[in-house]
Coordinates of C-alpha atoms in Angstrom, one line a residue:
X1 CA 157.3 126.9 134.3
X2 CA 157.6 123.0 134.3
X3 CA 155.4 121.3 131.8
X4 CA 153.0 119.5 134.2
X5 CA 152.1 122.7 136.1
X6 CA 151.1 124.4 132.9
X7 CA 149.6 121.2 131.3
X8 CA 147.1 120.8 134.1
X9 CA 146.6 124.5 135.1
X10 CA 142.9 124.3 134.2
X11 CA 142.0 121.5 136.7
X12 CA 144.9 121.2 139.2
X13 CA 144.9 122.6 142.8
X14 CA 146.7 125.9 143.2
X15 CA 150.4 126.0 143.9
X16 CA 152.2 128.1 146.5
X17 CA 152.6 131.1 144.2
X18 CA 148.9 131.2 143.6
X19 CA 147.7 131.0 147.2
X20 CA 147.9 134.7 148.1
X21 CA 146.2 136.0 144.9
X22 CA 143.4 133.5 145.5
X23 CA 143.0 134.5 149.1
X24 CA 142.7 138.2 148.1
X25 CA 140.1 137.3 145.5
X26 CA 138.1 135.4 148.1
X27 CA 138.3 138.1 150.8
X28 CA 137.3 140.8 148.2
X29 CA 134.4 138.7 146.9
X30 CA 131.0 140.2 147.8
X31 CA 129.4 136.7 147.3
X32 CA 131.8 135.2 149.8
X33 CA 131.1 137.9 152.4
X34 CA 127.4 137.6 151.8
X35 CA 127.6 133.9 152.2
X36 CA 129.4 134.3 155.6
X37 CA 126.7 136.8 156.7
X38 CA 123.9 134.5 155.6
X39 CA 125.1 131.4 157.3
X40 CA 126.9 132.9 160.4
X41 CA 125.0 136.1 161.1
X42 CA 121.6 135.5 159.4
X43 CA 119.6 137.5 162.0
X44 CA 122.0 140.4 162.2
X45 CA 122.8 140.7 158.5
X46 CA 119.5 142.4 157.5
X47 CA 120.1 145.3 159.8
X48 CA 123.8 145.4 160.4
X49 CA 125.3 143.9 157.3
X50 CA 126.9 147.1 156.2
X51 CA 128.8 147.2 159.5
X52 CA 129.6 143.5 159.6
X53 CA 131.1 143.2 156.1
X54 CA 134.3 145.2 156.7
X55 CA 134.7 143.4 160.0
X56 CA 134.5 140.0 158.3
X57 CA 137.0 141.1 155.7
X58 CA 139.4 142.3 158.4
X59 CA 139.0 139.0 160.3
X60 CA 139.9 136.9 157.2
X61 CA 142.7 139.2 156.3
X62 CA 144.1 138.8 159.8
X63 CA 143.7 135.0 159.7
X64 CA 144.8 134.3 156.1
X65 CA 146.9 137.4 155.2
X66 CA 150.2 135.7 155.8
X67 CA 149.5 132.3 154.2
X68 CA 151.9 131.8 151.3
X69 CA 152.0 128.1 150.8
X70 CA 149.8 125.0 150.5
X71 CA 151.3 123.6 153.7
X72 CA 150.4 126.7 155.6
X73 CA 146.9 126.6 154.3
X74 CA 146.6 122.9 155.2
X75 CA 147.7 123.7 158.8
X76 CA 145.0 126.5 159.0
X77 CA 142.4 124.1 157.6
X78 CA 143.6 121.4 160.0
X79 CA 142.7 123.7 162.9
X80 CA 139.2 124.2 161.5
X81 CA 138.8 120.4 161.0
X82 CA 139.8 119.7 164.6
X83 CA 137.3 122.3 165.8
X84 CA 134.6 120.7 163.6
X85 CA 135.4 117.2 164.9
X86 CA 135.3 118.4 168.5
X87 CA 132.0 120.2 168.1
X88 CA 130.0 118.0 165.7
X89 CA 131.1 114.4 166.5
X90 CA 130.8 112.3 169.6
X91 CA 133.7 110.1 168.3
X92 CA 136.0 109.9 165.3
X93 CA 137.7 106.6 164.6
X94 CA 139.5 104.9 161.7
X95 CA 141.0 101.6 160.7
X96 CA 143.2 100.0 158.1
X97 CA 146.0 102.5 157.9
X98 CA 148.3 100.1 159.6
X99 CA 148.3 98.0 156.4
X100 CA 149.4 101.0 154.2
X101 CA 152.8 102.6 153.6
X102 CA 153.0 106.4 154.5
X103 CA 155.7 106.7 151.8
X104 CA 153.5 105.5 149.0
X105 CA 150.9 107.3 147.0
X106 CA 147.4 105.8 146.8
X107 CA 144.2 106.3 144.8
X108 CA 141.5 106.3 147.5
X109 CA 138.1 105.4 146.0
X110 CA 135.6 106.3 148.6
X111 CA 131.9 105.9 149.2
X112 CA 130.2 109.3 149.1
X113 CA 127.8 110.5 151.8
X114 CA 128.8 114.1 152.3
X115 CA 130.2 116.7 149.8
X116 CA 133.0 118.2 151.9
X117 CA 133.2 115.9 155.0
X118 CA 134.1 112.6 153.3
X119 CA 137.5 113.7 152.0
X120 CA 138.0 115.9 155.1
X121 CA 137.6 112.9 157.5
X122 CA 139.8 110.7 155.2
X123 CA 142.5 113.5 155.3
X124 CA 142.2 113.8 159.1
X125 CA 142.8 110.1 159.5
X126 CA 145.8 110.2 157.2
X127 CA 147.2 113.3 158.9
X128 CA 146.8 111.7 162.3
X129 CA 149.1 108.8 161.2
X130 CA 151.7 111.0 159.4
X131 CA 150.5 110.2 155.9
X132 CA 150.4 113.0 153.3
X133 CA 147.0 114.5 152.8
X134 CA 145.3 113.8 149.5
X135 CA 144.3 115.8 146.4
X136 CA 140.5 115.8 146.2
X137 CA 138.4 115.3 143.1
X138 CA 135.5 117.8 143.0
X139 CA 132.9 118.2 140.3
X140 CA 132.7 121.6 138.5
X141 CA 128.9 121.6 139.3
X142 CA 130.0 122.7 142.8
X143 CA 132.1 125.5 141.5
X144 CA 129.6 127.9 139.9
X145 CA 130.8 130.6 142.2
X146 CA 134.4 131.9 141.7
X147 CA 135.0 132.2 145.4
X148 CA 134.0 128.5 145.9
X149 CA 136.4 127.5 143.2
X150 CA 139.2 129.5 144.8
X151 CA 138.5 128.0 148.2
X152 CA 138.5 124.5 146.9
X153 CA 141.6 124.8 144.8
X154 CA 143.5 126.4 147.7
X155 CA 142.8 123.3 149.7
X156 CA 144.2 120.7 147.3
X157 CA 141.0 120.1 145.2
X158 CA 141.2 119.4 141.5
X159 CA 138.3 119.8 139.0
X160 CA 136.3 117.0 137.4
X161 CA 134.6 118.7 134.4
X162 CA 131.1 117.2 134.5
X163 CA 129.5 120.1 132.5
X164 CA 131.4 119.4 129.3
X165 CA 129.1 118.5 126.4
X166 CA 129.9 116.8 123.0
X167 CA 131.5 113.5 122.6
X168 CA 134.9 114.9 121.4
X169 CA 135.1 117.4 124.3
X170 CA 134.1 114.8 126.8
X171 CA 136.7 112.3 125.7
X172 CA 139.3 115.1 125.7
X173 CA 138.3 116.0 129.3
X174 CA 138.4 112.4 130.5
X175 CA 141.8 111.8 129.0
X176 CA 143.1 115.0 130.6
X177 CA 141.7 114.0 134.0
X178 CA 143.0 110.4 133.7
X179 CA 146.5 111.8 132.8
X180 CA 146.4 114.2 135.8
X181 CA 145.5 111.4 138.3
X182 CA 148.3 109.2 137.0
X183 CA 150.8 112.0 137.1
X184 CA 149.9 113.0 140.7
X185 CA 150.2 109.4 141.9
X186 CA 153.6 109.0 140.1
X187 CA 155.0 112.3 141.4
X188 CA 153.9 113.5 144.8
X189 CA 150.4 113.0 145.9
X190 CA 147.7 110.5 146.8
X191 CA 144.2 111.1 145.3
X192 CA 140.7 111.0 146.8
X193 CA 137.8 110.4 144.5
X194 CA 134.2 109.3 145.1
X195 CA 133.1 105.9 143.8
X196 CA 130.4 107.6 141.7
X197 CA 129.0 111.0 140.7
X198 CA 126.9 112.4 143.4
X199 CA 126.2 111.3 147.0
X200 CA 124.6 108.0 147.9
X201 CA 121.3 109.6 149.1
X202 CA 119.5 106.3 149.7
X203 CA 122.2 104.6 151.9
X204 CA 123.4 102.3 149.2
X205 CA 127.1 102.6 148.1
X206 CA 127.7 101.5 144.5
X207 CA 130.8 102.1 142.4
X208 CA 130.2 103.3 138.9
X209 CA 132.3 101.4 136.4
X210 CA 132.6 104.6 134.4
X211 CA 135.0 105.9 137.0
X212 CA 137.2 102.9 136.5
X213 CA 137.1 103.4 132.7
X214 CA 138.2 107.0 133.2
X215 CA 141.2 105.8 135.3
X216 CA 142.2 103.6 132.4
X217 CA 142.0 106.1 129.6
X218 CA 145.6 107.2 130.2
X219 CA 146.7 103.5 130.4
X220 CA 144.9 102.7 127.2
X221 CA 146.6 105.6 125.5
X222 CA 150.0 104.2 126.5
X223 CA 148.9 100.7 125.4
X224 CA 149.4 99.3 129.0
X225 CA 147.3 96.2 129.7
X226 CA 144.2 96.9 131.8
X227 CA 145.2 94.6 134.7
X228 CA 148.7 96.0 134.9
X229 CA 147.6 99.6 134.8
X230 CA 144.9 99.1 137.5
X231 CA 147.5 97.6 139.8
X232 CA 149.9 100.5 139.2
X233 CA 147.3 102.9 140.6
X234 CA 147.4 101.5 144.1
X235 CA 143.6 101.7 144.5
X236 CA 142.4 101.6 148.1
X237 CA 138.6 101.3 148.7
X238 CA 137.4 103.5 151.6
X239 CA 134.2 103.3 153.6
X240 CA 133.1 106.4 155.5
X241 CA 130.1 105.9 157.8
X242 CA 128.2 108.5 159.8
X243 CA 126.1 107.7 162.9
X244 CA 124.0 110.8 162.0
X245 CA 123.7 112.4 158.6
X246 CA 123.3 116.2 158.9
X247 CA 121.8 116.3 155.4
X248 CA 119.4 113.4 155.9
X249 CA 116.3 115.5 155.6
X250 CA 117.6 117.3 152.5
X251 CA 118.4 114.1 150.8
X252 CA 115.1 112.6 151.7
X253 CA 113.2 115.6 150.2
X254 CA 115.0 115.0 146.9
X255 CA 114.2 111.3 146.9
X256 CA 110.6 111.9 148.0
X257 CA 109.9 114.5 145.3
X258 CA 111.5 112.4 142.6
X259 CA 109.3 109.4 143.6
X260 CA 106.1 111.5 144.0
X261 CA 106.5 114.0 141.1
X262 CA 109.1 112.5 138.8
X263 CA 111.6 115.3 139.2
X264 CA 113.5 117.5 141.7
X265 CA 114.8 120.9 141.0
X266 CA 117.7 122.2 143.1
X267 CA 117.7 125.7 144.4
X268 CA 120.5 128.0 143.3
X269 CA 122.6 127.7 146.5
X270 CA 121.5 124.2 147.5
X271 CA 124.9 122.6 147.0
X272 CA 126.6 125.3 149.1
X273 CA 123.9 124.9 151.8
X274 CA 124.5 121.1 151.8
X275 CA 128.3 121.7 152.3
X276 CA 127.6 124.1 155.2
X277 CA 125.0 121.7 156.7
X278 CA 127.5 118.8 156.5
X279 CA 130.2 120.8 158.2
X280 CA 128.3 122.3 161.1
X281 CA 125.6 119.6 161.6
X282 CA 125.9 116.9 164.3
X283 CA 127.3 113.6 163.0
X284 CA 127.6 111.4 166.1
X285 CA 130.3 108.7 165.7
X286 CA 132.2 108.9 162.4
X287 CA 134.4 106.0 161.2
X288 CA 136.7 105.8 158.2
X289 CA 137.7 102.3 157.1
X290 CA 140.6 101.9 154.7
X291 CA 140.7 98.7 152.7
X292 CA 143.6 96.9 151.0
X293 CA 145.2 97.7 147.7
X294 CA 143.5 96.1 144.7
X295 CA 145.8 93.3 143.6
X296 CA 143.7 91.0 141.4
X297 CA 144.2 90.5 137.7
X298 CA 141.1 92.3 136.7
X299 CA 139.8 92.0 133.1
X300 CA 137.4 94.9 133.0
X301 CA 136.0 97.9 134.9
X302 CA 133.0 96.0 136.2
X303 CA 135.3 93.5 138.0
X304 CA 137.2 96.4 139.6
X305 CA 134.0 98.1 140.7
X306 CA 132.7 94.9 142.2
X307 CA 135.9 94.4 144.3
X308 CA 135.8 98.1 145.5
X309 CA 132.1 97.5 146.5
X310 CA 133.0 94.2 148.3
X311 CA 135.7 95.9 150.4
X312 CA 133.4 98.9 151.2
X313 CA 130.6 96.5 152.2
X314 CA 133.0 94.4 154.3
X315 CA 134.6 97.4 156.1
X316 CA 131.5 99.6 156.5
X317 CA 131.0 100.4 160.2
X318 CA 127.3 99.9 161.3
X319 CA 126.2 102.4 163.9
X320 CA 123.3 102.1 166.4
X321 CA 121.3 104.4 164.2
X322 CA 121.5 101.9 161.3
X323 CA 120.4 99.0 163.5
X324 CA 117.6 101.0 165.2
X325 CA 116.2 102.1 161.8
X326 CA 116.4 98.5 160.5
X327 CA 115.0 97.2 163.9
X328 CA 117.8 94.6 164.1
X329 CA 120.2 93.7 166.9
X330 CA 118.9 96.5 169.2
X331 CA 119.0 94.5 172.5
X332 CA 122.5 95.8 173.3
X333 CA 121.8 99.5 172.4
X334 CA 121.1 101.7 175.4
X335 CA 117.4 102.8 175.7
X336 CA 118.3 106.5 175.7
X337 CA 120.1 106.1 172.4
X338 CA 117.1 104.4 170.9
X339 CA 114.8 107.2 172.3
X340 CA 117.1 109.9 170.9
X341 CA 117.2 108.5 167.4
X342 CA 113.4 108.0 167.3
X343 CA 113.0 111.6 168.5
X344 CA 115.2 112.7 165.7
X345 CA 113.0 110.9 163.2
X346 CA 109.8 112.3 164.7
X347 CA 111.2 115.8 164.3
X348 CA 111.4 115.4 160.5
X349 CA 108.5 116.2 158.3
X350 CA 106.0 113.3 158.4
X351 CA 106.1 112.7 154.6
X352 CA 109.9 112.3 154.8
X353 CA 110.2 110.1 157.8
X354 CA 109.9 106.7 156.0
X355 CA 112.5 107.8 153.4
X356 CA 115.0 108.9 156.2
X357 CA 114.5 105.6 158.1
X358 CA 115.2 103.6 154.9
X359 CA 118.3 105.7 154.4
X360 CA 119.7 104.6 157.7
X361 CA 118.4 101.1 157.5
X362 CA 119.5 100.2 154.0
X363 CA 123.2 99.5 154.9
X364 CA 122.1 96.8 157.4
X365 CA 122.2 93.4 155.9
X366 CA 123.9 94.8 152.8
X367 CA 127.1 95.4 154.8
X368 CA 128.6 92.7 156.9
X369 CA 130.5 94.6 159.7

């Protein structure tokens, strides 16, 4: 096969020929079927699981059995995303795409609030304006289950190897990833990557300069000047904002326990539970703001990170929930909206309420929109 397909086979998304084998692995996975039972039929699974399992397999075989290409899988997933938007958002809006070229590839560097939904909403905005959908960077910490890895790589996700240890192996992995991102942008696909490892659980979005340094590893190897290489990547800062965060209480629990006890231990399936909560939970109004391509003569990674942050802060859409939590500019917010948000906070465990309020309030004042 062509060199690049083999070269990046350990991290790249699946290609058309790999889709059906991956689908069969997922459908035949006991862990996948158990996960569906747990999240979709939790009450029935204890007593009727043995009857439901073959029915679930038959359902997915019917839905996915004839999918033989990435494009077909994208269309199927597009149907799911449309249903998710219809059922879990009151409004979905986006801005800034009028300044971009649908025929160009971009490196979208996004703030990170939700594991699966951030790139999904970015993709939906792009798809709505006839842009190509992106390849999505996802940490290998989320891929501990083989069926999860298959599902992600079937849907244009590529792997960021965070679990690698040892300086030599880490540098090799970073170089490989940097090379892959550059190759994708040059050839046939835009890229989505979060501005830092992990979600911004406290409501503050901050780009990690280490991400920028990773981008440049490939440029440095080719002896291309930093400013020139950064310009060639067509970096677009993206700000995704949610009126309501389906995982706000989960995030608050982690922040609270770290503050109170000095540590927080994730449960085995916590990341998967967060993904599911993010997908099915109510989000209110969601807005995706696309910035402008970075064009400055940047001298180092810190300067690039600062410019990404500046655009995210400038373009971030402040929702009524942010303003109510911060007790600012609430005069024009309908009384029923204020009451509904306060009721949401009151329904949260008392020890977590202050942390959740800060999570919603922190963007106010920090962002200028």
